[in-house]
Coordinates of C-alpha atoms and ligand atoms in Angstrom, one line a residue:
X11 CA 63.2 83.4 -8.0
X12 CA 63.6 84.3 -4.7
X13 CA 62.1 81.7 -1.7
X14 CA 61.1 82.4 1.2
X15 CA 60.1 79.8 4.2
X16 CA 57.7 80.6 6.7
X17 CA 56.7 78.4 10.1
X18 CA 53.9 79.6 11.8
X19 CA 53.8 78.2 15.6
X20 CA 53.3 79.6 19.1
X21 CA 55.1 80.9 21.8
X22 CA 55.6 83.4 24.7
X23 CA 56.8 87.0 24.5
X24 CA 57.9 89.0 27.5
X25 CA 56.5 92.3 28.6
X26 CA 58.5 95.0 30.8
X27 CA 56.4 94.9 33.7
X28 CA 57.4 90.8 34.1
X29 CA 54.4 89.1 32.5
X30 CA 54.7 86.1 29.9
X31 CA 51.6 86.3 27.0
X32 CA 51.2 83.4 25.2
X33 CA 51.2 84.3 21.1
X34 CA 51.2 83.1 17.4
X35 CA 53.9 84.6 15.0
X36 CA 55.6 83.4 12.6
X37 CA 59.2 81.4 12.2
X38 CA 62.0 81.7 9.4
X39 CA 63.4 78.1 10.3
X40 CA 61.6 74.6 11.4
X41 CA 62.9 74.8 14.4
X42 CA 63.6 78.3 15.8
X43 CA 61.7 80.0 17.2
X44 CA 58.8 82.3 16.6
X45 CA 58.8 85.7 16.3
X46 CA 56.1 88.7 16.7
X47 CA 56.3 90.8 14.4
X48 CA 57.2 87.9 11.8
X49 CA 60.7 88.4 10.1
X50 CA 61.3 91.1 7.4
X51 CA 60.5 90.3 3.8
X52 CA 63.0 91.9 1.8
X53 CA 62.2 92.2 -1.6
X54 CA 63.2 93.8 -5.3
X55 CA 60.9 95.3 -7.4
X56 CA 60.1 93.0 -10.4
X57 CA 61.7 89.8 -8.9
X58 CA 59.5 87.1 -8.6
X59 CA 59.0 85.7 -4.9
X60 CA 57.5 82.8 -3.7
X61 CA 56.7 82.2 0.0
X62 CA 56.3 78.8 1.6
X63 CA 54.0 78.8 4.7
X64 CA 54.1 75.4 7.0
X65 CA 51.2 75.6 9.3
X66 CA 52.0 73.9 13.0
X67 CA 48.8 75.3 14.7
X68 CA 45.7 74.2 15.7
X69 CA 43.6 75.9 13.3
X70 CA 44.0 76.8 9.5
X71 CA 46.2 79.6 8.5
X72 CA 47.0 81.7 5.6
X73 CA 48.8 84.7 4.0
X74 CA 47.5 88.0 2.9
X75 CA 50.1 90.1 0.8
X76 CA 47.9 93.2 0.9
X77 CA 49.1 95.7 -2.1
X78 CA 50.9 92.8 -4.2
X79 CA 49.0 91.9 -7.8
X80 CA 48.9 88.9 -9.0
X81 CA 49.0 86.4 -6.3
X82 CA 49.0 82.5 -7.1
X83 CA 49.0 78.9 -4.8
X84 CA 49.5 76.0 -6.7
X85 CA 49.7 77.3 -10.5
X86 CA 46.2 79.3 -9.8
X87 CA 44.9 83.0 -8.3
X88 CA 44.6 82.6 -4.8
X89 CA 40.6 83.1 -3.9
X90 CA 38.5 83.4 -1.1
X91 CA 37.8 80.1 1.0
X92 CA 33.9 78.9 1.8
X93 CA 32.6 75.7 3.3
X94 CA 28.8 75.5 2.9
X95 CA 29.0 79.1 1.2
X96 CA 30.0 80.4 4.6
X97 CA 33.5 82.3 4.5
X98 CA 36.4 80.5 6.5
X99 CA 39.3 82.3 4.9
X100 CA 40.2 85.3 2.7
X101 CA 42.3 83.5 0.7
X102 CA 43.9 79.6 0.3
X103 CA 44.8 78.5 3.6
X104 CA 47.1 75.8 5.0
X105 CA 45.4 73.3 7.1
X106 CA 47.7 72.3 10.8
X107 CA 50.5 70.2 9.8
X108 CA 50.1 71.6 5.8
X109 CA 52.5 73.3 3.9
X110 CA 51.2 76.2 1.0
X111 CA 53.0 78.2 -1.5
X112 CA 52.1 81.6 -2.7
X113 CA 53.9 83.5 -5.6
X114 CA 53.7 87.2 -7.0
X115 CA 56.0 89.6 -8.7
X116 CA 56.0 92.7 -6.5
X117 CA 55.1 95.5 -8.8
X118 CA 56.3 98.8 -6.8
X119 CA 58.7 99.5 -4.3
X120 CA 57.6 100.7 -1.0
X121 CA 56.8 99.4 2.6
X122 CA 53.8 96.7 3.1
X123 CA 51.9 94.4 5.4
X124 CA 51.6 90.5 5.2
X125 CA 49.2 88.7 7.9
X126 CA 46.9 86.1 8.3
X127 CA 43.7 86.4 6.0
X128 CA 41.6 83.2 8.2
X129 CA 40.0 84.2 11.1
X130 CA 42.3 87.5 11.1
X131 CA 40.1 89.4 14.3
X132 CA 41.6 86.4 15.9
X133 CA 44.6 85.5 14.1
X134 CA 46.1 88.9 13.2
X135 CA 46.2 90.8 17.1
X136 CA 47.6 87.2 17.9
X137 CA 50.8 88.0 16.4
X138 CA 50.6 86.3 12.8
X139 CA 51.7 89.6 11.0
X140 CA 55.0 91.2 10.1
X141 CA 56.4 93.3 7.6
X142 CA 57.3 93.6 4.0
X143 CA 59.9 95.8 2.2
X144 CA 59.9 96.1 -1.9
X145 CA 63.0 97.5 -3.2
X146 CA 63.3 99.6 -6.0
X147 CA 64.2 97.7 -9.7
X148 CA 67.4 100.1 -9.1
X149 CA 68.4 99.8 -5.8
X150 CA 71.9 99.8 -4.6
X151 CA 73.3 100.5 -1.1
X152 CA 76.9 101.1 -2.6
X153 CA 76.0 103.9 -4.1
X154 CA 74.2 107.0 -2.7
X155 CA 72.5 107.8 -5.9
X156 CA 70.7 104.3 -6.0
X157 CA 70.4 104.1 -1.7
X158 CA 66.5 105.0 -2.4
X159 CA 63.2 103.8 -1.0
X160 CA 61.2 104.5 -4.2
X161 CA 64.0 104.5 -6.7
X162 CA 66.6 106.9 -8.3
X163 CA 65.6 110.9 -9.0
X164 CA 62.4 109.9 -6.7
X165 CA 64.1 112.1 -3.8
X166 CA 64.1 109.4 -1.6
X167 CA 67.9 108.8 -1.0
X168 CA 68.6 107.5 3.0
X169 CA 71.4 107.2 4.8
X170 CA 69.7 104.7 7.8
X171 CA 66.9 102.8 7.3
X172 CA 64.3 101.7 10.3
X173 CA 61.2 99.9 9.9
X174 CA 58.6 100.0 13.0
X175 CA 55.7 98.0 13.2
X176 CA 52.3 99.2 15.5
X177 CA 50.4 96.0 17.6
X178 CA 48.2 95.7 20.2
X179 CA 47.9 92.9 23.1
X180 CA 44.7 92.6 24.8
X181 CA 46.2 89.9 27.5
X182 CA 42.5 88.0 28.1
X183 CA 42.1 87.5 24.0
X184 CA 45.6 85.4 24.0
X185 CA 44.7 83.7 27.5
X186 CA 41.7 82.2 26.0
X187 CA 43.1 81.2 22.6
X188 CA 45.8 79.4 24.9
X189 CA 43.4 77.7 26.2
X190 CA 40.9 76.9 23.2
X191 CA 37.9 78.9 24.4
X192 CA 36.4 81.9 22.7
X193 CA 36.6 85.4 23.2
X194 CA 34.3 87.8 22.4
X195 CA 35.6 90.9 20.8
X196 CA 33.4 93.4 22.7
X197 CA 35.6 93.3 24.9
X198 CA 38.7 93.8 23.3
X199 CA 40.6 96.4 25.5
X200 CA 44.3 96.6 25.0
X201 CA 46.8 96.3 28.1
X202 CA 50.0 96.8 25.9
X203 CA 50.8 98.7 22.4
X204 CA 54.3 97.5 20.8
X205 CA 56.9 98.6 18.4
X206 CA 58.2 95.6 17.0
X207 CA 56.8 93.7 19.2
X208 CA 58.2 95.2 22.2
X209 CA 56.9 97.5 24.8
X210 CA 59.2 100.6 26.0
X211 CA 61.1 100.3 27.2
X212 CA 62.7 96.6 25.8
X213 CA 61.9 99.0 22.6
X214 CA 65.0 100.5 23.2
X215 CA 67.2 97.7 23.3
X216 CA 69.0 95.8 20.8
X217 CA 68.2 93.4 18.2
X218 CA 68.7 89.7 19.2
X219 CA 68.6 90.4 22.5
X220 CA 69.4 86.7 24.6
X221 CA 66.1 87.3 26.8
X222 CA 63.8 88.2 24.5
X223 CA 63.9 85.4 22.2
X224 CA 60.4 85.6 20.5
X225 CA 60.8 89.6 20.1
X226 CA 63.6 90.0 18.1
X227 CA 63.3 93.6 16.6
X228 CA 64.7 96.7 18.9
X229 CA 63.0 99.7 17.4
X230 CA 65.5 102.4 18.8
X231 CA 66.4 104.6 15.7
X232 CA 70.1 105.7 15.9
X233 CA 71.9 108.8 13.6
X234 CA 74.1 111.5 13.1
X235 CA 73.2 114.9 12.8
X236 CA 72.0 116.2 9.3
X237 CA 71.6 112.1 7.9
X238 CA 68.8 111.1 5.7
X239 CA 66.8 108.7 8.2
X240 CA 64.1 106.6 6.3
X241 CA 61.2 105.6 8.7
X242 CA 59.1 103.0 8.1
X243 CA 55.7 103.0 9.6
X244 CA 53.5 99.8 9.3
X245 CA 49.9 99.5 11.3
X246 CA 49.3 96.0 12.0
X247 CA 46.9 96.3 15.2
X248 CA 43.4 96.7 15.3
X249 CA 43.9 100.3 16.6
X250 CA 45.2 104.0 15.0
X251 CA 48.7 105.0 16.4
X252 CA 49.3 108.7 16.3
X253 CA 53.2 108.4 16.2
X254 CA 55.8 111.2 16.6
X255 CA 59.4 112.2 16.8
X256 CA 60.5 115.1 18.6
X257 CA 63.4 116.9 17.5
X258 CA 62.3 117.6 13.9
X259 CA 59.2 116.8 12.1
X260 CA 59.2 113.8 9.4
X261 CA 59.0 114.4 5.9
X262 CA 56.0 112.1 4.6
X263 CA 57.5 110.7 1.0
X264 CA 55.4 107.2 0.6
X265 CA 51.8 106.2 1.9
X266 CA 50.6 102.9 1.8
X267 CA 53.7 101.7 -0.7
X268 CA 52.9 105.0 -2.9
X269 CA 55.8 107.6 -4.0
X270 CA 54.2 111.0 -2.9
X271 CA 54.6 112.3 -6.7
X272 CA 52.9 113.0 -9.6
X273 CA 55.6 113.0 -12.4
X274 CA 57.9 116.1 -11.9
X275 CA 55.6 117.4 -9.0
X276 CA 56.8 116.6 -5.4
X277 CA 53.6 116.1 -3.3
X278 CA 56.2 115.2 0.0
X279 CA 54.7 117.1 3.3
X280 CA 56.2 117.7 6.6
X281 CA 54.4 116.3 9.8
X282 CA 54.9 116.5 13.2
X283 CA 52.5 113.8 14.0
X284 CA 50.7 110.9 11.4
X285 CA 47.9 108.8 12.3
X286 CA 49.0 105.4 11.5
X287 CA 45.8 103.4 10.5
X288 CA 45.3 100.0 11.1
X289 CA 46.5 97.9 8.3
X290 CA 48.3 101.4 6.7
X291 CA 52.3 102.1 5.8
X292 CA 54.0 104.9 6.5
X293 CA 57.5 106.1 4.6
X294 CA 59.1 108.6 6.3
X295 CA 62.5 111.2 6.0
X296 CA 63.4 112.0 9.2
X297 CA 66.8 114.9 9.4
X298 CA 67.9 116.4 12.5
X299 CA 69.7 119.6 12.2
X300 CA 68.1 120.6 15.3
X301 CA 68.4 124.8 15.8
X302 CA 71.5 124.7 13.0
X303 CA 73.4 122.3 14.6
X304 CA 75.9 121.0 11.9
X305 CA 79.6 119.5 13.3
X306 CA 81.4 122.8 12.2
X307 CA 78.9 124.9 14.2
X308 CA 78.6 122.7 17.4
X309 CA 76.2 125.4 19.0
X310 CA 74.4 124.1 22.0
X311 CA 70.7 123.3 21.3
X312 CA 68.5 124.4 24.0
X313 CA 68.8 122.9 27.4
X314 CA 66.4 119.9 27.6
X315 CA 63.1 120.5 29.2
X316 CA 63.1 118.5 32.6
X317 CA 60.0 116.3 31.5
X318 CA 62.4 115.3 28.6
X319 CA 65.5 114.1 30.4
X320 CA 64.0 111.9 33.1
X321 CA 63.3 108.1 32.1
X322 CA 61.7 105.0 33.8
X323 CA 62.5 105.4 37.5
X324 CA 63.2 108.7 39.3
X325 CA 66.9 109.3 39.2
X326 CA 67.7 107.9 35.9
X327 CA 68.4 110.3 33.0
X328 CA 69.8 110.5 29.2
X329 CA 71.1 113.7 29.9
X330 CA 74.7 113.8 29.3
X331 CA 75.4 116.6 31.9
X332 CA 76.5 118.9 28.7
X333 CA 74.3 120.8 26.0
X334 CA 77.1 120.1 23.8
X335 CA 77.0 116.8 21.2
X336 CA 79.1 114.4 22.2
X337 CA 80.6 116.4 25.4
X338 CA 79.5 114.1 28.8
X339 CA 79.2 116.6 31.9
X340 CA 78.0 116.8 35.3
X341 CA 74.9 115.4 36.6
X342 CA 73.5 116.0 39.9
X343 CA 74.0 113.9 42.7
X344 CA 72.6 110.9 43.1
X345 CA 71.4 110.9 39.6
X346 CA 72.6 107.8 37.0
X347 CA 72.8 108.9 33.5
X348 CA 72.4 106.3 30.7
X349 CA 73.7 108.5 28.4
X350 CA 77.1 106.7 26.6
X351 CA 79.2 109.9 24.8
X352 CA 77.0 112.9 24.9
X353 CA 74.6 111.8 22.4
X354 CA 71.1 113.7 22.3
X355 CA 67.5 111.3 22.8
X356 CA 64.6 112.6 21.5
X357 CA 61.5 110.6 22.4
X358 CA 59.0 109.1 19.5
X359 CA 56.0 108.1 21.0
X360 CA 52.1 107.6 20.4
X361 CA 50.3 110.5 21.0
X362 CA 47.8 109.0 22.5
X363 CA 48.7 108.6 27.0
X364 CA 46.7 105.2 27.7
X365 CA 49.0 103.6 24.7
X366 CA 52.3 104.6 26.1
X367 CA 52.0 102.6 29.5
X368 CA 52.4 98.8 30.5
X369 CA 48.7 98.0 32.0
X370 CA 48.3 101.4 33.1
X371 CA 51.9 101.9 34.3
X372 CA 54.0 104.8 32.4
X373 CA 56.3 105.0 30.7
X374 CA 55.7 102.0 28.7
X375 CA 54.1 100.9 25.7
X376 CA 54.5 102.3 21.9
X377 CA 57.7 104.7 22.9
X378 CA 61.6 104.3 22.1
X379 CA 63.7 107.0 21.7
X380 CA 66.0 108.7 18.6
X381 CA 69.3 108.8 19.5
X382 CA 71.7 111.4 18.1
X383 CA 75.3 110.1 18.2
X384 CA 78.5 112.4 17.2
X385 CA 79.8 109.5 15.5
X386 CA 78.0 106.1 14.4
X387 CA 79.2 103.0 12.6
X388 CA 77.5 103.2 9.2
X389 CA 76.2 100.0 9.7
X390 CA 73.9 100.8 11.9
X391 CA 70.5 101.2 11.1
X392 CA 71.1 98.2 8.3
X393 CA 67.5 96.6 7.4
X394 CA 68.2 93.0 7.4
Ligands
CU424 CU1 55.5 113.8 22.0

């Protein structure tokens, strides 16, 4: 049986442009602290989990494990909540100060959602969501053949793994949960859309970065050319994402923690661009082999369009100098290039202009970047 211990409890996450918003995410320890998203549930397939939820907010709080059968609390199936046949909660609930336990055997592997199921307009775009990953009965990183997402012969083989998470702050909503007053949702207008819980571009920084202690996740994806990159999509926000790499298109092979296959039949598509629904997952191949690039035919690529090599203010580049991989060049004068060995960036982004700014400020937002590297540590792009 595998446990898991949840805290859920408050705090403050940082946004790019300087401000603090005060938020409700969830802990793995008593006394760390919490985190928005909430920390990745790594499953197996067929294992038995149970997940211990201590409750140190004002209000009640509970777990939704959307896609997983067979959910019990206490010996019996988790139910909807009523007091005076009015409905508080979607399921059991622990009260502030409470501890609950809920237990299920995840049945299929794939990527899924866990949130808040009392008051969730409220509770969920506060930050009490995060993200779960079922591994297959089979898997095994050691070996290529069982490195899968759904499971061997499913075509699902990966060589890096990233999981990003969609979420929406509308900065009055958390103000007035701060200070105990309502909000009324008419109003709900978001100021800032997050990957992991960051907005670009603290996206593209590291996990566990010191100063960013409540955000924890970086969601810059990192490969070599031709790898097997398995994104992971999850929509936690109120709002549809309509998210996109550039360099090469994604190869949809799992929606909403379903193989795309029907027995022998592959029913995998490519995309350029999905809309990620609220509350809907996402599993992904993404290969660059951009324009036959492979390392024994190092043909330049294209030279970058000028709207592509800029970033934040004017002056600052990614550009390498060189359209060669892993070759650093000139750049202009006067102009500071981030870029570390001559890797290629390729933006992923939602589609949609208002979402990829901080409070109206671009860039920003629901952006990082996909970095191409000549050579990368294999463990990189490790789901922990
Ligand atoms: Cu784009």
């Amino acid at each position: 049986m595998q446990v898991i211990n949840l805290w859920a409890k408050d705090g403050y996450l940082s946004t790019p442009d300087g401000n603090s918003i005060y938020f409700w995410g969830f802990s793995s320890t008593a006394d760390g602290p919490s985190q928005i998203p909430g920390p990745h549930l790594i499953m197996r397939q067929g294992e038995p989990v149970t997940i211990n939820l201590t409750n140190t907010l004002p209000e009640p709080v509970s777990l939704l494990f959307p896609g997983q059968p067979g959910i019990t609390s206490a010996g019996q199936p988790v139910q909807p909540q009523y007091i005076d046949n009015k409905l508080v909660s979607f399921t059991n609930y622990a009260r502030p100060g409470e501890t609950i336990s809920y237990t299920f055997t995840p049945a299929r592997p794939g990527t899924f959602l866990y949130e808040s199921g009392t008051n969730p307009p409220r509770q969920v775009p506060m930050g009490l969501y995060g993200g779960i990953v079922v591994r297959p009965a089979d898997y095994n990183p050691a070996v290529r053949r069982y490195k899968t997402a759904y499971g061997a012969e499913t075509g699902t083989e990966f060589d890096r793994e990233y999981l990003l998470i969609t979420g929406e702050i509308k900065p009055e909503l958390h103000r007035a949960v701060e200070q105990g007053k309502p909000y009324s949702f008419k109003n709900y207008k978001p100021r800032y859309w997050m990957l992991n819980g960051r907005c670009a571009p603290d996206t593209m920084l590291m996990d566990n970065v010191v100063y960013l202690p409540h955000q924890p996740y970086g969601a810059m994806i990192m490969a070599q050319p031709g790898e097997r990159v398995l994104i992971r999509y999850i929509g936690a926000g109120i709002a549809h994402h309509p998210l996109h790499p550039h360099g090469n298109h994604t190869r949809v092979i799992g929606l909403d923690g379903y193989l795309l296959r029907n027995g022998s039949t592959d029913l995998s598509y490519k995309r350029f661009t999905v809309l990620v629904g609220a509350g809907q997952t996402y599993d992904q191949i993404y290969q660059w082999e951009g324009l036959g690039y492979t390392p024994d035919n190092p043909i330049p690529t294209i030279l970058p369009n000028l709207r592509n090599m800029g970033i934040g203010e004017p002056g600052w580049t990614l550009w390498s100098g060189s359209p060669y991989l892993g070759v650093k060049g000139d750049v202009p004068k006067g102009v500071t290039s981030f870029n570390e060995m001559g890797e290629y960036y390729f933006m992923l982004h939602s589609h949609e202009e208002p979402q990829i700014t901080n409070w109206g400020e671009f860039p920003g937002g629901m952006m990082t970047m996909i970095a191409i590297y000549p050579s990368l540590s294999p463990t990189v792009g490790e789901l922990k």
